[in-house]
PDB file of C-alpha atoms in Angstrom:
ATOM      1  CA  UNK A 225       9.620   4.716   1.548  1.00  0.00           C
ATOM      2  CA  UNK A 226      12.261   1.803   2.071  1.00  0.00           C
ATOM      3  CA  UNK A 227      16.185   2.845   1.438  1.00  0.00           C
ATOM      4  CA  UNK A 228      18.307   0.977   1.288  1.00  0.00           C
ATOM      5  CA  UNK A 229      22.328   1.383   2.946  1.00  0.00           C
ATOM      6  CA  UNK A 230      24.869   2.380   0.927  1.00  0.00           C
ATOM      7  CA  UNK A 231      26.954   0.020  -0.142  1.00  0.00           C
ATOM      8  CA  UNK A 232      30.554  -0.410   0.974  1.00  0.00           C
ATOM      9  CA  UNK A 233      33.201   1.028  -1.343  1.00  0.00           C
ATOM     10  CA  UNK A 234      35.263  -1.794  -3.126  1.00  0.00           C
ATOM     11  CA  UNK A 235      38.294  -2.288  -1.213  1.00  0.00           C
ATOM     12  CA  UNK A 236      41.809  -0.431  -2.217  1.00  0.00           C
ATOM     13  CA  UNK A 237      44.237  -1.600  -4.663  1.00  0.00           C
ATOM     14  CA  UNK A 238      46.617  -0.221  -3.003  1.00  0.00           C
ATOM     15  CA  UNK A 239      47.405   1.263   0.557  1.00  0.00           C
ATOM     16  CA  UNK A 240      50.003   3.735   1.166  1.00  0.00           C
ATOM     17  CA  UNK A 241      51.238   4.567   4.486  1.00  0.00           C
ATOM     18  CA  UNK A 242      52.518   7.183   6.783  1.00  0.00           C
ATOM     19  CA  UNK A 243      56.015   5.685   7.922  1.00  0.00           C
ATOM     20  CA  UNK A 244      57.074   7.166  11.623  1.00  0.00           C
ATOM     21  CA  UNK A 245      54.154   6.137  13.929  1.00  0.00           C
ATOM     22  CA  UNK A 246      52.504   4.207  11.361  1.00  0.00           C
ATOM     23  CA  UNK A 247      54.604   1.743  10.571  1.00  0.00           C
ATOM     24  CA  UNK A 248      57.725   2.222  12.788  1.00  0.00           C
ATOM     25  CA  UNK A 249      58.192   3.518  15.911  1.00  0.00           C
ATOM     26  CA  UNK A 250      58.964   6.989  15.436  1.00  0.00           C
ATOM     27  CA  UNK A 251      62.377   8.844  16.223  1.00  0.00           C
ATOM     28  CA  UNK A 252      62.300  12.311  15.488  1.00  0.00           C
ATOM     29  CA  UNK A 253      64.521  13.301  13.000  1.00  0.00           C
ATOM     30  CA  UNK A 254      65.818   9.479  12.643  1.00  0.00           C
ATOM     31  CA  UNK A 255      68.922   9.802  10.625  1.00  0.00           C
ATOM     32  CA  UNK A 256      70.348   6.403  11.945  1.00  0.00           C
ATOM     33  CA  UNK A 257      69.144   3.058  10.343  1.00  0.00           C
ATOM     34  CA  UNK A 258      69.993   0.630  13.320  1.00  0.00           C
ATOM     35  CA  UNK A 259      67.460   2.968  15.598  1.00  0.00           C
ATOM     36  CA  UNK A 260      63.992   1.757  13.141  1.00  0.00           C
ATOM     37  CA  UNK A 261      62.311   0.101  14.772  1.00  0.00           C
ATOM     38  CA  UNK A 262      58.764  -1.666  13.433  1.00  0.00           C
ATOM     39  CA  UNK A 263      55.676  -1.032  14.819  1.00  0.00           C
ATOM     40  CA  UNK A 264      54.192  -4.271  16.427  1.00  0.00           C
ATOM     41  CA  UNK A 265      52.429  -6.915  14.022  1.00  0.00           C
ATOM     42  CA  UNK A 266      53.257  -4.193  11.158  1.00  0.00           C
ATOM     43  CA  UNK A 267      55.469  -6.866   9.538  1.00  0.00           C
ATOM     44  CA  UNK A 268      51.900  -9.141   9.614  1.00  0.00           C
ATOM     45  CA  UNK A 269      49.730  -7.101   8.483  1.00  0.00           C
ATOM     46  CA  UNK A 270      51.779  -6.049   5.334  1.00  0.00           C
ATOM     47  CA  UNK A 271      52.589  -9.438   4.718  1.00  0.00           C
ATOM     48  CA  UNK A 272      48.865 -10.374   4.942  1.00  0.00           C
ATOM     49  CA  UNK A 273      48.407  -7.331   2.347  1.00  0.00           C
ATOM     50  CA  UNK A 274      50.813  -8.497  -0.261  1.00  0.00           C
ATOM     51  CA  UNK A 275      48.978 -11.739   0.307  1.00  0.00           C
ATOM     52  CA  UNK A 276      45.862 -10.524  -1.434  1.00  0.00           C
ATOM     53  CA  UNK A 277      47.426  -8.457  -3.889  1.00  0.00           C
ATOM     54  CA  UNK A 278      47.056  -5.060  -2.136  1.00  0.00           C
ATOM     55  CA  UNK A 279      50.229  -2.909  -3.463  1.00  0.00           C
ATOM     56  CA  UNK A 280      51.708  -0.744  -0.901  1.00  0.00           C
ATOM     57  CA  UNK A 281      53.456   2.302  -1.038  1.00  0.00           C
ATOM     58  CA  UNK A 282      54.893   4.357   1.709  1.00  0.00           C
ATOM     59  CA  UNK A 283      54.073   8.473   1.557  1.00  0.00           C
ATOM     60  CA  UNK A 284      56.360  10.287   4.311  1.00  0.00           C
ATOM     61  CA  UNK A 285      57.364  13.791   5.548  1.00  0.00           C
ATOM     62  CA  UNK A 286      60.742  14.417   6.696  1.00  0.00           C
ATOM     63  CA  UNK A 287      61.481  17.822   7.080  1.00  0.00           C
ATOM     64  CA  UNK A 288      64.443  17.275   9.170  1.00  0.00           C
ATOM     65  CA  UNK A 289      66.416  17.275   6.086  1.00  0.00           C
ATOM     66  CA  UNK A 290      64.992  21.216   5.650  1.00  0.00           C
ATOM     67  CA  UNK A 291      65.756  21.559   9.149  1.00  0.00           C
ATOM     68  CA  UNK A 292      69.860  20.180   8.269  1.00  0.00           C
ATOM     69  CA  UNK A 293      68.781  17.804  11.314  1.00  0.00           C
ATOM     70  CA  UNK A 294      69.539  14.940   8.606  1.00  0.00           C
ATOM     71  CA  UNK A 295      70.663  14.475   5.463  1.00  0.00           C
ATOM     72  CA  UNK A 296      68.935  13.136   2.211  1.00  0.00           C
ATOM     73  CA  UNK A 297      71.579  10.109   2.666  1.00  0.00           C
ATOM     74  CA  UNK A 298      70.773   9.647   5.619  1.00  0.00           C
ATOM     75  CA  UNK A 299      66.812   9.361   5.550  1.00  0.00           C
ATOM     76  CA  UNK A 300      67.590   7.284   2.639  1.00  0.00           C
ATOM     77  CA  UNK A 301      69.496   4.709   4.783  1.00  0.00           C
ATOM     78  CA  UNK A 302      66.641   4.675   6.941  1.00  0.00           C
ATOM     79  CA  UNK A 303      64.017   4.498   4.762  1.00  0.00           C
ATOM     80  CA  UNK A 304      66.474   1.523   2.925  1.00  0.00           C
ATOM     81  CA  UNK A 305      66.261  -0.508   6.245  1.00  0.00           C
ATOM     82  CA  UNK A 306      62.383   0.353   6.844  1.00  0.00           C
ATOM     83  CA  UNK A 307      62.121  -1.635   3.147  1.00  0.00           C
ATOM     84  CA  UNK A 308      64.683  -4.162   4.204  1.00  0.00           C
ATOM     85  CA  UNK A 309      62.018  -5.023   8.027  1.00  0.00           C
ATOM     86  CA  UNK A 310      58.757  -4.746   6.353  1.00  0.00           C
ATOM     87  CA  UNK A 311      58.973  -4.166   2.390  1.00  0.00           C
ATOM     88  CA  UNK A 312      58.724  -4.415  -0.297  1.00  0.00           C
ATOM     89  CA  UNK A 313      56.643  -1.235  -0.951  1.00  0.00           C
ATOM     90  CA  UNK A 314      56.320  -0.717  -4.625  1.00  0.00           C
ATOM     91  CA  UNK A 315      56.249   3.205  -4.346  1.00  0.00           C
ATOM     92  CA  UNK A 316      58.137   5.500  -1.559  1.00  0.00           C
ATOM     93  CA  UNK A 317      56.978   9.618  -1.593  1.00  0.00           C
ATOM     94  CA  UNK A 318      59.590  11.520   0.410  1.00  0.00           C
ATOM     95  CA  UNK A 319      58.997  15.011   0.770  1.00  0.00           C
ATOM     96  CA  UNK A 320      61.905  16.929   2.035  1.00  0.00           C
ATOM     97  CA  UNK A 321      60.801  20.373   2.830  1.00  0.00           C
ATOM     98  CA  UNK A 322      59.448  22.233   5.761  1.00  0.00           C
ATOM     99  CA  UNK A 323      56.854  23.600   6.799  1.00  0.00           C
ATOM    100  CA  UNK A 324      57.617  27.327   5.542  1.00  0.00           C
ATOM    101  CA  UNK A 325      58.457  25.709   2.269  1.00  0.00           C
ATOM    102  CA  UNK A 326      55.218  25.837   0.542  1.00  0.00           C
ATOM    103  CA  UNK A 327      55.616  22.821  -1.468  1.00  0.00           C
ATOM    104  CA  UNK A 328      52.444  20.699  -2.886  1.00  0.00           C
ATOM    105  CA  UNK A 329      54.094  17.368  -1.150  1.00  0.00           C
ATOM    106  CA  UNK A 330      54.460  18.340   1.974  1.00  0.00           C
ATOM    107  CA  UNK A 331      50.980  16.181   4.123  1.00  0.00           C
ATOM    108  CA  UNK A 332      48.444  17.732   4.354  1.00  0.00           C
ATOM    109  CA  UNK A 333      48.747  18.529   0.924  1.00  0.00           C
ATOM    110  CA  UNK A 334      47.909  16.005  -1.815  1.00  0.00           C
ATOM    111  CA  UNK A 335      51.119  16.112  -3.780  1.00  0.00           C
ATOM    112  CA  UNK A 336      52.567  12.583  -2.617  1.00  0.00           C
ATOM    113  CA  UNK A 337      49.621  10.790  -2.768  1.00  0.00           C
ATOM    114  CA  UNK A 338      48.762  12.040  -6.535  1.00  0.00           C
ATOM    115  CA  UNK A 339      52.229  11.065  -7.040  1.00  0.00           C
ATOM    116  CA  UNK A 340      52.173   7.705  -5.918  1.00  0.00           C
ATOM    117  CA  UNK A 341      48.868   6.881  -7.310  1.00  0.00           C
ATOM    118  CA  UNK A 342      50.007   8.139 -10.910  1.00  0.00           C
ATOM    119  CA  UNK A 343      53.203   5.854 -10.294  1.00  0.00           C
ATOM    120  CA  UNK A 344      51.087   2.817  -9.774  1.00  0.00           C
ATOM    121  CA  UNK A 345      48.893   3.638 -12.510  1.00  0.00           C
ATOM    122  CA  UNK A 346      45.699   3.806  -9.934  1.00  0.00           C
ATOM    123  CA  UNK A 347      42.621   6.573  -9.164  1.00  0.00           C
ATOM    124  CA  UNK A 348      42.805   8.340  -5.725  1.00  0.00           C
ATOM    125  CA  UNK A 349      39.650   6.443  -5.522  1.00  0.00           C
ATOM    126  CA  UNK A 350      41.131   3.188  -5.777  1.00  0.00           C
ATOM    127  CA  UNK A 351      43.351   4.027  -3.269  1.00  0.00           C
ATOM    128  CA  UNK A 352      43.566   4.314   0.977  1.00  0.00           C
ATOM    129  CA  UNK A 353      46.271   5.837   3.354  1.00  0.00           C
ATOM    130  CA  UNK A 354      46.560   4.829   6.665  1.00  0.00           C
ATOM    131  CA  UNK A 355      48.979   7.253   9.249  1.00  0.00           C
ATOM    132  CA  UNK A 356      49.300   8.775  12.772  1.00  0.00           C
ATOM    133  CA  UNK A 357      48.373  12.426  12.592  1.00  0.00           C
ATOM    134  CA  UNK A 358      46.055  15.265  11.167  1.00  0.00           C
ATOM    135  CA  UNK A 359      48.267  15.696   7.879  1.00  0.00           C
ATOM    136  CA  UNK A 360      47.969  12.488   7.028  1.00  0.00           C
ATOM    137  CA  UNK A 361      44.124  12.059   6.463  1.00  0.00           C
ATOM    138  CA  UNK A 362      44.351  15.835   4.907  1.00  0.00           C
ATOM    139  CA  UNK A 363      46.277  14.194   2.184  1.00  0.00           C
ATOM    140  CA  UNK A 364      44.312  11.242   1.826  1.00  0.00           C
ATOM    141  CA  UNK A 365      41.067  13.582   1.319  1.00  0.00           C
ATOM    142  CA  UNK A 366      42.534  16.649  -0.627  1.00  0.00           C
ATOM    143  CA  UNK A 367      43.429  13.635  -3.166  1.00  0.00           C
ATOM    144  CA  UNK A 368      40.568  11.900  -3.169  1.00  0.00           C
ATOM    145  CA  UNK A 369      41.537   8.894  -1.155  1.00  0.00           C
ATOM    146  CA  UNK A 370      40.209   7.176   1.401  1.00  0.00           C
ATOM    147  CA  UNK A 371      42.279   6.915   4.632  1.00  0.00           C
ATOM    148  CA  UNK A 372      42.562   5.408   8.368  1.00  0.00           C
ATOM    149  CA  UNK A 373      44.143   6.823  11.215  1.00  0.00           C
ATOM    150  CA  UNK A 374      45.569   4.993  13.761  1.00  0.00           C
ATOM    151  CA  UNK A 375      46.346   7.612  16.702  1.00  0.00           C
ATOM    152  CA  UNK A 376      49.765   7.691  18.854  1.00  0.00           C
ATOM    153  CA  UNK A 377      50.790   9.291  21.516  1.00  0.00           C
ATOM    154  CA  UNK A 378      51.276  12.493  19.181  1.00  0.00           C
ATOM    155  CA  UNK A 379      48.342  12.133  17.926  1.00  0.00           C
ATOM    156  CA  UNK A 380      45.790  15.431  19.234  1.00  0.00           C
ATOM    157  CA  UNK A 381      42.410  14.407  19.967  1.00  0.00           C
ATOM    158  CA  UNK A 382      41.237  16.828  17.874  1.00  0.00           C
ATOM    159  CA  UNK A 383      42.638  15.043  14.699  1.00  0.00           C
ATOM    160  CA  UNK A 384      41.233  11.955  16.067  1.00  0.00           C
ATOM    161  CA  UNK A 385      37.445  13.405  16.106  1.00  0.00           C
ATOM    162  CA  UNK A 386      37.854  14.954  13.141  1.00  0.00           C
ATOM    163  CA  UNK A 387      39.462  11.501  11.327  1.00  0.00           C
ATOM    164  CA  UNK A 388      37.120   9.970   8.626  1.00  0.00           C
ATOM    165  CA  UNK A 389      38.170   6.324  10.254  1.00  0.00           C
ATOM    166  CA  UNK A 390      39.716   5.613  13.431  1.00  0.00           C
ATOM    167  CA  UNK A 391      41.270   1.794  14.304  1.00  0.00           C
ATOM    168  CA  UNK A 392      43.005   0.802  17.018  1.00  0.00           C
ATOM    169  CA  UNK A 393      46.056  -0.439  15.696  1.00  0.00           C
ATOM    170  CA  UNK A 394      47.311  -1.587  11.884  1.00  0.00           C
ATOM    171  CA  UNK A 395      45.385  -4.852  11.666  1.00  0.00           C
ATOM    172  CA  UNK A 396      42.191  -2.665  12.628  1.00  0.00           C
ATOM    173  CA  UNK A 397      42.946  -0.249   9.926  1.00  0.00           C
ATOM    174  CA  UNK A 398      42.838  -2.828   7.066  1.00  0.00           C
ATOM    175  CA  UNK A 399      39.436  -3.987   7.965  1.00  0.00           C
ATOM    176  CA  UNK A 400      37.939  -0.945   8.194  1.00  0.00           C
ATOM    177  CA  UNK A 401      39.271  -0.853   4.426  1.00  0.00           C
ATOM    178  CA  UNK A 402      37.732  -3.933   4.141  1.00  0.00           C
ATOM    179  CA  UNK A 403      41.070  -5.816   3.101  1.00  0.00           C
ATOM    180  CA  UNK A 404      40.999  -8.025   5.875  1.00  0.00           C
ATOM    181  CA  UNK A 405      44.272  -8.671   7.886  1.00  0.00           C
ATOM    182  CA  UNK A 406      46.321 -11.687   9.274  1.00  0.00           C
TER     183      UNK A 406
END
């Protein structure tokens, strides 16, 4: 008995991203705008996105403001210069607890991706989310999303094994969605 492959999965409407690692280079705790910093060829590969009608969103923890590391303000300002580099992102999820908090936005839990999804009118399904770490692809699949992960130096090779796609870099990540990139 002949079977055939399964087929690929239509590519995402949308991809949402992790922001420190993913898309800039991360700064713990980065309260100060003029420190971002964007990953290299992000500003390409996003481009190239919006260029085939992929809508982007950007899904992010920052439990420094928890911590009183930073303020809401300030992550705000940073997040307002990360849009000014490499947006526009039609949806930004900012969860602002810690750890302890036991909040349902906080990656790995789904909360900001169901958000952002419902905000762009879209399935889970129809959508992907690339990041750095562990928490970010237990978001993506306790939502139902597909997802990429592009490891860092943070990232433990133990989240990398366990990833459900691994890529190199951005640009490697949107193939693998089968988006293409520039």
């Amino acid at each position: 008995m002949h079977t055939s492959p399964e087929p690929a999965p239509p590519a995402p409407q949308a991809v949402l991203l992790d922001r420190d690692g993913t898309i800039v280079v991360d700064v713990p705790y980065n309260g100060d705008p003029d420190l971002v910093q964007p990953m290299p060829g992000a500003r390409e590969v996003l481009d190239g996105l919006r260029g085939r009608g992929v809508r982007l969103g950007v899904v992010t923890n920052q439990s420094g403001i928890a911590r009183g590391y930073v303020t809401r303000d300030q992550v705000d300002a940073v997040n307002a210069r990360v849009e000014e580099l490499l947006g526009p992102f039609e949806v930004w999820e900012v969860c602002p607890h810690g750890p302890e908090d036991g909040c349902g936005c906080r990656k790995p839990g789904p909360g900001m991706v169901l958000s952002a999804c419902a905000r762009l009118g879209l399935e889970p399904s129809e959508v992907a989310l690339i990041g750095d770490i562990g928490a970010d692809m237990g978001a993506a699949v306790a939502a139902g999303a597909r997802s990429v992960l592009v490891p860092t130096d943070i990232t433990l090779e133990e989240e990398v094994l366990a990833a459900p796609a691994v890529a190199r870099d951005l640009a490697g990540a949107v193939r693998l969605l089968g988006v293409g990139a520039s």
